[in-house]
Short mmCIF file of N, CA and C in Angstrom, two decimals:
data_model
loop_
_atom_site.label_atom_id
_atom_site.label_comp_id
_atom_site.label_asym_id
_atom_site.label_seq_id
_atom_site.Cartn_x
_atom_site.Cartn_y
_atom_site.Cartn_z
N UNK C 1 121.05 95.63 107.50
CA UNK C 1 120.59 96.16 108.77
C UNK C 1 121.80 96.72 109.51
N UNK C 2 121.81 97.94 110.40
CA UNK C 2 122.73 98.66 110.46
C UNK C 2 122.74 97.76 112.14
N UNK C 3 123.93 97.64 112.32
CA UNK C 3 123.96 96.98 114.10
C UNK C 3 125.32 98.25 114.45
N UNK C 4 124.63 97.94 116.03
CA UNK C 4 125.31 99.38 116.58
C UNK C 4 125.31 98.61 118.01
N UNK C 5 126.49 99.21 119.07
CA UNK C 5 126.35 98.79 120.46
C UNK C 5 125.63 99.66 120.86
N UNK C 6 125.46 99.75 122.54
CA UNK C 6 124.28 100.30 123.11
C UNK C 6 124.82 101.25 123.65
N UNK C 7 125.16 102.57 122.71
CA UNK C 7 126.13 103.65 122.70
C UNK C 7 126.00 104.70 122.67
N UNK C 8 125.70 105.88 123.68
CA UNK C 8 124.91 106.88 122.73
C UNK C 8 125.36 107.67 122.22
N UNK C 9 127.14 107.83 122.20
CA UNK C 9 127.88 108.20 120.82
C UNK C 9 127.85 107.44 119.95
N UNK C 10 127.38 106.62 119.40
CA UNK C 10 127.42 105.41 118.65
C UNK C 10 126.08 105.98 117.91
N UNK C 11 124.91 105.62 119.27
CA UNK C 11 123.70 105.80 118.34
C UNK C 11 123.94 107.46 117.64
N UNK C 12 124.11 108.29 118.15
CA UNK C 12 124.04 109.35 117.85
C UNK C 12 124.48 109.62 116.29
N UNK C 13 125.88 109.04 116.44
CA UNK C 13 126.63 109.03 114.89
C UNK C 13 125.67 108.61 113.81
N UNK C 14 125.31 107.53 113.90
CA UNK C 14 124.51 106.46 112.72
C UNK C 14 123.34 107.60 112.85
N UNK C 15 122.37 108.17 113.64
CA UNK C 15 121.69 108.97 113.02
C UNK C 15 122.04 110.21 112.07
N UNK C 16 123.52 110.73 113.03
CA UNK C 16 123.91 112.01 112.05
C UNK C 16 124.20 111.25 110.74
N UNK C 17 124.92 110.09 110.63
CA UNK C 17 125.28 109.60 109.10
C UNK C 17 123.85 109.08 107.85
N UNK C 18 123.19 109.17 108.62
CA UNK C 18 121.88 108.30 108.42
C UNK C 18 120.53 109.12 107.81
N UNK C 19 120.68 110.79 108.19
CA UNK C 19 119.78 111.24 108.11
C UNK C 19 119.96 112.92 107.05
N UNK C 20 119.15 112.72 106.46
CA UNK C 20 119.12 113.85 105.41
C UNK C 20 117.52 115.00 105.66
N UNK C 21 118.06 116.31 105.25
CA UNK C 21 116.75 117.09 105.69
C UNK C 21 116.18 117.28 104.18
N UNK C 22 114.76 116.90 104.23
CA UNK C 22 114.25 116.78 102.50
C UNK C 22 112.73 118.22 102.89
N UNK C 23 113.05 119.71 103.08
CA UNK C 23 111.80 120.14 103.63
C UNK C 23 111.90 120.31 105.30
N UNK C 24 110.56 120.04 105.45
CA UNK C 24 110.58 119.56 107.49
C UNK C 24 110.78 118.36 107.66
N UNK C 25 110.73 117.46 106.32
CA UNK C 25 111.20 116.10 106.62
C UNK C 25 112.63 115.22 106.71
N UNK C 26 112.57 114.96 107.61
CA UNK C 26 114.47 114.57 108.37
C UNK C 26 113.96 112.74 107.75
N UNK C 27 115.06 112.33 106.54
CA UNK C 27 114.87 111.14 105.63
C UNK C 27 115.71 110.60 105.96
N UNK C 28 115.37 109.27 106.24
CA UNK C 28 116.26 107.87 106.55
C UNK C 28 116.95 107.74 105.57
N UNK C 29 118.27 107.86 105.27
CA UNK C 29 119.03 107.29 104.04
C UNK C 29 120.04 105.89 104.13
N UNK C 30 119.39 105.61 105.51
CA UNK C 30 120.92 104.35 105.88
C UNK C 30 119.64 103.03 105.46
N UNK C 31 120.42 102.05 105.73
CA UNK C 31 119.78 100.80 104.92
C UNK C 31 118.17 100.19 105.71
N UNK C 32 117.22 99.73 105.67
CA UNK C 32 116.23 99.46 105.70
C UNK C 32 115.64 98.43 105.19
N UNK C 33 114.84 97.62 105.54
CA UNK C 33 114.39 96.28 105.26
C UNK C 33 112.62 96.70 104.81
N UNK C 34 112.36 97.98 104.34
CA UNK C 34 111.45 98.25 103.89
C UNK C 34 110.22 97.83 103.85
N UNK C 35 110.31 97.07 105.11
CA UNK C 35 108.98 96.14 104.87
C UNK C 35 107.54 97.36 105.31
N UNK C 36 107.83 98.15 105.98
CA UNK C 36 106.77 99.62 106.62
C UNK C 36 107.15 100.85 106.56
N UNK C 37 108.21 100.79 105.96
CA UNK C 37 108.62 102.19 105.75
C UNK C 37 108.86 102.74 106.80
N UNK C 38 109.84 102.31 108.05
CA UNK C 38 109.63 102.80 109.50
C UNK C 38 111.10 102.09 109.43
N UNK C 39 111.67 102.63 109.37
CA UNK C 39 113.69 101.55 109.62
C UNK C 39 113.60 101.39 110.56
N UNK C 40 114.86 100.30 111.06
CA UNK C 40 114.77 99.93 112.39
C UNK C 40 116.50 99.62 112.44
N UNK C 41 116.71 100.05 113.50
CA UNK C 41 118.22 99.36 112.95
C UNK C 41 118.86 98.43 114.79
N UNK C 42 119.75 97.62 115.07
CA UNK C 42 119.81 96.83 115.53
C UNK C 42 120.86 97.60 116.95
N UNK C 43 120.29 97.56 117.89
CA UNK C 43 121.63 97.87 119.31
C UNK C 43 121.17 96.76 120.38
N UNK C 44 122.82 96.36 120.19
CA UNK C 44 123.04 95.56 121.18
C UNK C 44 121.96 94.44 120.57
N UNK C 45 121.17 93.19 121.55
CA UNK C 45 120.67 92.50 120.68
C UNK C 45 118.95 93.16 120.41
N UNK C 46 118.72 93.97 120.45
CA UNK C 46 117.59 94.65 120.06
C UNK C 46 117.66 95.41 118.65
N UNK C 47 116.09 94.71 118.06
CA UNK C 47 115.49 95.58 117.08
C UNK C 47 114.98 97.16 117.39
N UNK C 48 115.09 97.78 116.92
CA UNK C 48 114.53 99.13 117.94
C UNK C 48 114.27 100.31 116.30
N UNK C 49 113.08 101.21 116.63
CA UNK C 49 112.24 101.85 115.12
C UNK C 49 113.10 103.04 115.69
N UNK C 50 113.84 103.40 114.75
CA UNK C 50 114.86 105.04 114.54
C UNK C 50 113.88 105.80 114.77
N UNK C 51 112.47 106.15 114.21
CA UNK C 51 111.86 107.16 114.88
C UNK C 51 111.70 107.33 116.40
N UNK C 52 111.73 106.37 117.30
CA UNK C 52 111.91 106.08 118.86
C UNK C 52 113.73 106.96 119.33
N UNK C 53 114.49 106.52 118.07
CA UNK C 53 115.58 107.07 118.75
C UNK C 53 116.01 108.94 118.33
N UNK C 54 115.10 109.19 116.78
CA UNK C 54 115.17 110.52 116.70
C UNK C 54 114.40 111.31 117.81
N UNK C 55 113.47 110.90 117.93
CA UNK C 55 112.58 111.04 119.37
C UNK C 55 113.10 111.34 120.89
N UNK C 56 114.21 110.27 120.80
CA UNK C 56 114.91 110.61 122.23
C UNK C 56 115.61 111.68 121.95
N UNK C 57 116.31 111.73 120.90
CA UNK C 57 117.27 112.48 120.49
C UNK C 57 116.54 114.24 120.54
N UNK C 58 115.52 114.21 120.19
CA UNK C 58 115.28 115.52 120.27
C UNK C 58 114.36 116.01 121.21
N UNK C 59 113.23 115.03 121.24
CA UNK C 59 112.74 115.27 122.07
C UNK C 59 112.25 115.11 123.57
N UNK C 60 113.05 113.89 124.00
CA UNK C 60 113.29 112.91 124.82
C UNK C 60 112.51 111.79 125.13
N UNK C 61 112.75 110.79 126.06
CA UNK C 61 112.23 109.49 125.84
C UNK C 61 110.98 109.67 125.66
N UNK C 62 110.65 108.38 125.11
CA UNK C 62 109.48 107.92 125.00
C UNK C 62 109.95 106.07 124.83
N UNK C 63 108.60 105.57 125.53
CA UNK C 63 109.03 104.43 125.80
C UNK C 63 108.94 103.66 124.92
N UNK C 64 109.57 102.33 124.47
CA UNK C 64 109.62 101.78 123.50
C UNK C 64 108.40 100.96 122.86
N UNK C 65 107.72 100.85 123.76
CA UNK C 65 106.10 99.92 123.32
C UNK C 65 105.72 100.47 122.50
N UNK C 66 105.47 102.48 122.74
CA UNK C 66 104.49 102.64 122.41
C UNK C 66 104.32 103.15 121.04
N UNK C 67 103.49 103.02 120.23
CA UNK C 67 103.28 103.01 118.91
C UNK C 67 103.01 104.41 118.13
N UNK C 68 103.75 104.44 117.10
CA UNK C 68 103.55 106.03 116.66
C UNK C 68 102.80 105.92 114.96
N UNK C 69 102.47 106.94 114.73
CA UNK C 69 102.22 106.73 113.36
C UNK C 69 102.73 108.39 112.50
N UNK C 70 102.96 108.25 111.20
CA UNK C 70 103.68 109.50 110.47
C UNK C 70 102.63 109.99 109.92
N UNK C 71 102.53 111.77 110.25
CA UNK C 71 101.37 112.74 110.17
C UNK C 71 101.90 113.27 108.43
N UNK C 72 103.12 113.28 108.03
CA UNK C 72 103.34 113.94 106.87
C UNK C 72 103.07 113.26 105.67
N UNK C 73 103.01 111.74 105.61
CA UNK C 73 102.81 110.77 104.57
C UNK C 73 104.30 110.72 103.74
N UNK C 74 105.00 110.98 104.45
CA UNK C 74 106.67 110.73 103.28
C UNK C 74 106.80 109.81 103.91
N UNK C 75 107.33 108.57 103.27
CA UNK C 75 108.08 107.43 103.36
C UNK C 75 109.31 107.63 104.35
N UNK C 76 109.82 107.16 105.02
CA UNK C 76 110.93 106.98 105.87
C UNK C 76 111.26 108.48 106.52
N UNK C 77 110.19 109.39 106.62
CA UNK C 77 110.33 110.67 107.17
C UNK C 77 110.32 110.20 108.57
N UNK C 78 111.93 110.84 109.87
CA UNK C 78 111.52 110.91 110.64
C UNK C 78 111.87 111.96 111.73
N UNK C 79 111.14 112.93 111.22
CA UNK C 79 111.23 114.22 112.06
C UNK C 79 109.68 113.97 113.35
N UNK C 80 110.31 113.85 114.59
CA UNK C 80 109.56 113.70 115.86
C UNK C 80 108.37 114.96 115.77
N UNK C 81 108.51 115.84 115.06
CA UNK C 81 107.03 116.73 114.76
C UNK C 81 106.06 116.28 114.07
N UNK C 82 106.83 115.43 112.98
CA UNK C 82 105.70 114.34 112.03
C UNK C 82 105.07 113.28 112.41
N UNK C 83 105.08 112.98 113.64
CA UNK C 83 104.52 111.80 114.28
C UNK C 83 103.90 112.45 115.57
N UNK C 84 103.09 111.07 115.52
CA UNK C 84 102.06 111.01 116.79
C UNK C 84 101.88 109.73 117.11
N UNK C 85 101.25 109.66 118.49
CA UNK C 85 100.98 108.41 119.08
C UNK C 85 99.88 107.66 118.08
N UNK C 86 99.79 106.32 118.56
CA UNK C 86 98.39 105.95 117.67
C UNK C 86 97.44 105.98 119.13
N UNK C 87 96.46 105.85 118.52
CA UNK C 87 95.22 105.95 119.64
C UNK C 87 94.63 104.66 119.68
N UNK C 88 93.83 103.96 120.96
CA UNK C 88 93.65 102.77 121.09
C UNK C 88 92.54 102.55 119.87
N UNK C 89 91.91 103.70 119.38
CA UNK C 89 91.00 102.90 118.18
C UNK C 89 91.70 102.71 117.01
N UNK C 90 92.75 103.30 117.01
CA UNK C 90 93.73 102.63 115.28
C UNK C 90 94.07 101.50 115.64
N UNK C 91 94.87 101.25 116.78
CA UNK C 91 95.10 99.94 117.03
C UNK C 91 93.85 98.65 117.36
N UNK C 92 92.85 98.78 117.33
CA UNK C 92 91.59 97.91 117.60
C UNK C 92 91.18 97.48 116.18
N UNK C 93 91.65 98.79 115.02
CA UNK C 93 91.37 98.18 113.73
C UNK C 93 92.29 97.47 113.02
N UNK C 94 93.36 97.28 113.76
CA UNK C 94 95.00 96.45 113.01
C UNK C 94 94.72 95.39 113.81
N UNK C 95 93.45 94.66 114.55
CA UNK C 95 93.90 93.71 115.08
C UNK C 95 93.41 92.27 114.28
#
């Protein structure tokens, strides 16, 4: 698991080191605990999903609750065009 301070030259780096363009899909290549195919990597003492921080990064915040899901079906793809929010009925069926 990649740990990082709460940096945003810091975060910034680990994404540039982290991320490969495969297509329109921007691929997680840094380490991952693969359990969802969604990396997460560690700042400061927070778990936090890299698609939340490619997100800020390009497209700006979005808050951390809220739940996204990947429109392209590639594994560890995380280009902020390939995602979308989930809607309260996806989440009513994960419960």
């Amino acid at each position: 698991m990649i740990s990082i301070p709460n940096n945003k030259a810091a975060i910034l780096k680990v994404l540039e080191d982290n991320i490969t363009k495969k297509g329109d899909c921007l691929i997680w290549t840094g380490e991952s605990d693969d359990r969802d195919r969604y990396p997460r990597i560690k700042i400061a003492n927070a778990f936090i999903a890299v698609i939340k921080l490619t997100y800020w990064r390009d497209k700006g915040y979005k808050p951390m609750w809220t739940l996204m899901k990947r429109t392209c079906n590639t594994p560890f793809c995380l280009n902020p065009d390939h995602h979308t929010d989930r809607t309260p009925e996806e989440l009513k069926g994960n419960e």
